[in-house]
Short mmCIF file of C-alpha atoms in Angstrom, two decimals:
data_model
loop_
_atom_site.label_atom_id
_atom_site.label_comp_id
_atom_site.label_asym_id
_atom_site.label_seq_id
_atom_site.Cartn_x
_atom_site.Cartn_y
_atom_site.Cartn_z
CA MET A 1 127.88 107.71 103.19
CA ILE A 2 125.35 105.98 100.92
CA THR A 3 122.98 105.36 103.86
CA SER A 4 123.05 109.04 104.86
CA GLN A 5 122.29 110.05 101.25
CA PHE A 6 119.49 107.52 101.19
CA GLU A 7 118.01 108.97 104.40
CA GLU A 8 118.13 112.47 102.88
CA ALA A 9 116.17 111.18 99.91
CA LEU A 10 113.69 109.61 102.33
CA VAL A 11 112.92 113.05 103.79
CA GLY A 12 112.17 114.33 100.31
CA VAL A 13 109.89 111.41 99.50
CA ALA A 14 107.96 111.86 102.76
CA SER A 15 107.49 115.54 101.90
CA LEU A 16 106.31 114.60 98.41
CA HIS A 17 103.70 112.25 99.85
CA ASP A 18 102.47 115.04 102.15
CA ASN A 19 102.13 117.36 99.17
CA LEU A 20 100.17 114.77 97.22
CA THR A 21 97.45 114.88 99.88
CA GLN A 22 96.58 118.36 98.62
CA ILE A 23 95.17 116.78 95.47
CA GLU A 24 92.30 115.43 97.60
CA ASP A 25 91.47 112.71 95.11
CA VAL A 26 92.34 109.16 96.11
CA ALA A 27 92.40 107.67 92.61
CA THR A 28 94.72 110.40 91.30
CA GLU A 29 97.02 110.09 94.32
CA LEU A 30 97.16 106.32 93.90
CA THR A 31 98.13 106.65 90.25
CA LEU A 32 100.76 109.31 90.93
CA ILE A 33 102.37 107.40 93.80
CA ARG A 34 102.57 104.23 91.75
CA ALA A 35 103.94 106.13 88.74
CA CYS A 36 106.58 108.32 90.37
CA ALA A 37 106.54 108.35 94.18
CA ASP A 38 107.03 104.78 95.37
CA VAL A 39 110.22 102.70 95.47
CA CYS A 40 111.15 104.09 92.03
CA LYS A 41 112.39 107.21 93.82
CA ILE A 42 115.39 105.35 95.23
CA VAL A 43 116.20 102.91 92.42
CA HIS A 44 119.36 104.89 91.55
CA PHE A 45 120.65 104.25 95.08
CA CYS A 46 119.80 100.57 94.75
CA ARG A 47 121.61 100.21 91.46
CA ALA A 48 124.76 102.01 92.57
CA LYS A 49 125.28 100.88 96.19
CA GLY A 50 122.28 98.79 97.15
CA HIS A 51 124.35 96.21 99.00
CA GLU A 52 125.66 98.87 101.41
CA ILE A 53 122.41 100.60 102.42
CA ASP A 54 121.54 99.94 106.05
CA GLY A 55 118.51 97.74 106.67
CA ALA A 56 117.06 100.19 109.20
CA ALA A 57 117.02 102.93 106.55
CA LEU A 58 115.24 100.63 104.12
CA LYS A 59 112.64 99.83 106.77
CA LYS A 60 112.00 103.55 107.37
CA TYR A 61 111.42 104.05 103.66
CA ASP A 62 108.97 101.16 103.56
CA GLU A 63 107.11 102.59 106.56
CA VAL A 64 106.66 105.92 104.75
CA LEU A 65 105.15 104.15 101.75
CA GLN A 66 102.98 101.96 103.97
CA LEU A 67 101.56 105.05 105.70
CA ALA A 68 100.73 106.52 102.29
CA VAL A 69 98.89 103.31 101.31
CA GLN A 70 96.95 103.29 104.57
CA ARG A 71 95.96 106.92 104.07
CA LEU A 72 94.73 106.17 100.55
CA LEU A 73 92.71 103.20 101.81
CA GLY A 74 91.10 105.15 104.62
CA GLY A 75 93.12 104.07 107.66
CA PRO A 76 95.20 101.26 109.17
CA ILE A 77 94.90 97.92 107.39
CA GLY A 78 95.76 94.42 108.54
CA GLU A 79 98.97 92.53 107.95
CA ALA A 80 97.42 90.44 105.17
CA ALA A 81 96.32 93.57 103.30
CA ASN A 82 99.74 95.15 103.76
CA LEU A 83 101.39 92.05 102.34
CA GLN A 84 99.10 92.06 99.33
CA ALA A 85 99.69 95.78 98.68
CA ILE A 86 103.46 95.25 98.26
CA LEU A 87 103.00 92.56 95.60
CA GLY A 88 103.45 93.33 91.93
CA VAL A 89 100.15 93.72 90.10
CA LYS A 90 100.67 90.45 88.20
CA GLU A 91 100.69 88.67 91.55
CA GLY A 92 97.50 90.34 92.71
CA GLY A 93 98.95 93.35 94.53
CA LEU A 94 98.99 97.11 94.14
CA GLY A 95 102.63 97.23 93.09
CA PHE A 96 103.88 99.16 96.13
CA ARG A 97 107.04 97.11 96.44
CA ARG A 98 109.18 97.44 99.55
CA ALA A 99 112.70 98.80 99.30
CA GLN A 100 113.98 95.87 101.34
CA ASP A 101 112.56 93.44 98.75
CA VAL A 102 113.97 95.10 95.62
CA ILE A 103 117.31 96.42 96.87
CA LEU A 104 119.36 93.34 95.96
CA PRO A 105 117.56 92.39 92.71
CA VAL A 106 118.05 95.93 91.41
CA PHE A 107 121.70 96.05 92.50
CA ILE A 108 122.47 92.63 90.99
CA ALA A 109 120.80 93.51 87.69
CA SER A 110 122.82 96.71 87.48
CA ARG A 111 126.09 94.85 88.08
CA LEU A 112 125.38 92.12 85.55
CA GLU A 113 124.25 94.60 82.92
CA SER A 114 127.29 96.83 83.28
CA ARG A 115 129.98 94.17 83.60
CA TRP A 116 130.97 94.33 79.93
CA ILE A 117 131.68 98.05 80.32
CA ILE A 118 133.74 97.44 83.47
CA GLU A 119 135.73 94.76 81.67
CA LYS A 120 136.46 97.11 78.77
CA LEU A 121 137.25 99.98 81.14
CA VAL A 122 139.83 98.14 83.22
CA SER A 123 141.59 96.94 80.08
CA ASN A 124 142.12 100.54 78.98
CA ASP A 125 145.68 101.89 79.03
CA ALA A 126 144.70 104.45 81.65
CA PHE A 127 144.28 101.59 84.15
CA LEU A 128 147.70 100.05 83.62
CA ILE A 129 148.81 101.42 87.00
CA LEU A 130 146.43 98.93 88.58
CA PRO A 131 146.08 95.18 87.99
CA ALA A 132 143.13 94.91 85.58
CA GLY A 133 142.40 91.33 86.63
CA GLY A 134 142.30 92.34 90.28
CA LEU A 135 139.78 95.12 89.63
CA LEU A 136 137.52 92.85 87.61
CA ASN A 137 137.78 90.07 90.19
CA SER A 138 136.85 92.53 92.93
CA PHE A 139 133.83 93.67 90.91
CA ASP A 140 132.74 90.08 90.27
CA ASN A 141 133.25 89.06 93.90
CA CYS A 142 131.01 91.90 95.08
CA THR A 143 128.35 90.89 92.56
CA ASN A 144 128.51 87.23 93.55
CA GLU A 145 128.30 88.07 97.25
CA ALA A 146 125.13 90.06 96.58
CA ILE A 147 123.70 87.18 94.56
CA GLU A 148 124.32 84.76 97.44
CA ARG A 149 122.75 87.19 99.95
CA PHE A 150 119.71 87.48 97.72
CA LYS A 151 119.32 83.74 97.21
CA ASN A 152 119.76 83.04 100.93
CA SER A 153 116.80 85.33 101.67
CA LEU A 154 114.51 83.10 99.62
CA PRO A 155 113.26 79.48 99.85
CA ASP A 156 115.10 76.74 97.95
CA ASN A 157 112.79 76.65 94.92
CA ALA A 158 113.14 80.42 94.48
CA LYS A 159 116.94 80.14 94.76
CA LEU A 160 116.96 77.82 91.76
CA LYS A 161 114.82 80.24 89.73
CA ILE A 162 117.14 83.13 90.58
CA GLN A 163 120.21 81.17 89.51
CA ASP A 164 118.52 80.10 86.25
CA ILE A 165 117.61 83.72 85.43
CA ILE A 166 121.15 84.90 86.11
CA ASP A 167 122.75 82.04 84.17
CA ASP A 168 120.47 82.70 81.19
CA PHE A 169 121.31 86.40 81.22
CA ARG A 170 125.04 85.72 81.37
CA THR A 171 124.79 83.28 78.48
CA ILE A 172 122.78 85.68 76.33
CA SER A 173 125.06 88.57 77.27
CA ALA A 174 128.20 86.66 76.31
CA GLU A 175 126.64 85.61 73.01
CA ASN A 176 125.59 89.17 72.21
CA ARG A 177 129.08 90.47 72.93
CA LYS A 178 130.59 87.79 70.73
CA ASN A 179 128.27 88.51 67.82
CA GLN A 180 128.52 92.29 68.04
CA ALA A 181 132.18 92.68 68.98
CA PRO A 182 133.60 93.01 65.42
CA ARG A 183 130.97 95.55 64.42
CA LEU A 184 131.32 97.60 67.59
CA SER A 185 135.11 97.54 67.34
CA ALA A 186 135.07 98.74 63.75
CA LEU A 187 132.65 101.56 64.50
CA ALA A 188 133.85 102.72 67.90
CA GLY A 189 137.51 101.75 67.99
CA ASP A 190 138.78 101.45 71.53
CA THR A 191 136.31 103.90 73.06
CA LEU A 192 133.59 102.95 75.51
CA VAL A 193 130.95 104.76 73.47
CA VAL A 194 128.51 102.53 71.62
CA PRO A 195 127.77 104.36 68.35
CA ALA A 196 124.24 105.02 67.17
CA GLY A 197 122.80 102.08 65.30
CA ALA A 198 125.03 99.59 67.12
CA GLU A 199 123.27 99.33 70.46
CA ILE A 200 123.77 96.23 72.56
CA ILE A 201 120.82 93.90 72.09
CA GLU A 202 119.84 92.95 75.61
CA ASP A 203 116.58 93.46 77.43
CA GLU A 204 118.24 94.85 80.53
CA CYS A 205 115.02 95.95 82.20
CA SER A 206 113.66 92.42 81.96
CA LEU A 207 116.52 91.09 84.11
CA GLN A 208 115.57 93.37 86.99
CA SER A 209 111.88 92.64 86.40
CA ASN A 210 112.45 88.88 86.35
CA LEU A 211 114.46 88.93 89.58
CA CYS A 212 111.82 91.04 91.32
CA GLY A 213 109.17 88.75 89.87
CA VAL A 214 110.62 85.81 91.79
CA VAL A 215 110.30 87.82 95.01
CA ASP A 216 106.71 88.71 94.11
CA GLU A 217 105.84 85.08 93.49
CA TYR A 218 107.37 84.00 96.80
CA LEU A 219 105.54 86.73 98.74
CA ALA A 220 102.26 86.00 96.96
CA ASN A 221 102.50 82.31 97.82
CA ASP A 222 103.26 83.29 101.41
CA SER A 223 100.22 85.57 101.40
CA GLU A 224 97.98 82.77 100.10
CA THR A 225 99.28 80.47 102.82
CA SER A 226 98.55 83.08 105.50
CA LEU A 227 95.01 83.59 104.21
CA HIS A 228 94.46 79.84 104.19
CA GLU A 229 95.73 79.44 107.75
CA ALA A 230 93.50 82.30 108.88
CA GLY A 231 90.48 80.69 107.25
CA ASP A 232 89.96 83.73 105.00
CA TRP A 233 88.61 81.76 102.05
CA SER A 234 87.13 84.75 100.22
CA GLY A 235 90.44 86.62 100.52
CA LYS A 236 92.38 83.64 99.24
CA ARG A 237 89.96 83.15 96.33
CA ARG A 238 90.18 86.84 95.43
CA LEU A 239 93.98 86.78 95.46
CA LYS A 240 94.01 83.71 93.19
CA GLU A 241 91.67 85.51 90.79
CA LEU A 242 93.94 88.55 90.69
CA ARG A 243 96.99 86.33 90.07
CA ASN A 244 95.31 84.66 87.11
CA SER A 245 97.29 85.40 83.92
CA THR A 246 94.07 86.27 82.04
CA THR A 247 93.14 89.05 84.48
CA SER A 248 93.63 92.62 83.26
CA HIS A 249 95.29 95.03 85.70
CA SER A 250 94.99 98.16 83.59
CA TRP A 251 92.24 99.39 85.92
CA LEU A 252 94.92 100.27 88.48
CA TRP A 253 96.12 103.08 86.23
CA SER A 254 92.67 104.48 85.69
CA LEU A 255 91.50 107.60 87.49
CA ASN A 256 88.16 105.87 87.98
CA PRO A 257 89.03 102.28 88.95
CA CYS A 258 85.59 101.60 90.42
CA HIS A 259 84.92 98.54 88.27
CA GLY A 260 87.97 96.62 89.49
CA PRO A 261 89.82 93.91 87.57
CA ILE A 262 88.14 92.02 84.78
CA PRO A 263 89.20 88.92 82.83
CA SER A 264 90.70 89.79 79.45
#
């Protein structure tokens, strides 16, 4: 079911990319695709059921985006250029991330962020017909399986970074719940609604960003290795310059990015 819905969305995204060609301005098209017509179009699928979407469907989506990038750059580009284009801008890429690279990080972040709500929900009287512990265990098992799948797709050093990020988030999340529980309980009673002025203090977007950042770093290192093995020294040097933390990437959002990146 989720894969068929995903494929329907893919048709819409392909049509959107075709319509963007009518702008007939490469810089504007690049900015619009990065802002609202890349992998962001299917993030809601990733967050809800990312672990169930078929790999072939993800590949089709990535191919649509790759064709758009090639069109913007004037035609087919090599494998090294394709690999660089899918990197986040902080790692020297264009930020056109592949669905197959973000599907699990986005799904995992969604599960970890929402677990406190699930825990409160299953403890509600309306769920007494079902074993609350069993529901929560099932939720956690699905999350942990996705985490293991994600880590197994990465090299050992990246696995450790992923686990550290997740452990840190869980620790901070538990501490936030502990500190805010009395206040939230007094204001909201037994409801699931968090009242205004009592929002949970967690940078949820940073969890997803940090997980995707590990993938970016791994792919960027792989790209540098490929350039080195191919003897493309200028390409390797350029990628290292773009990955430098002092390099500004704001030019990518400009409608006239002719000057390229500059050190800040």
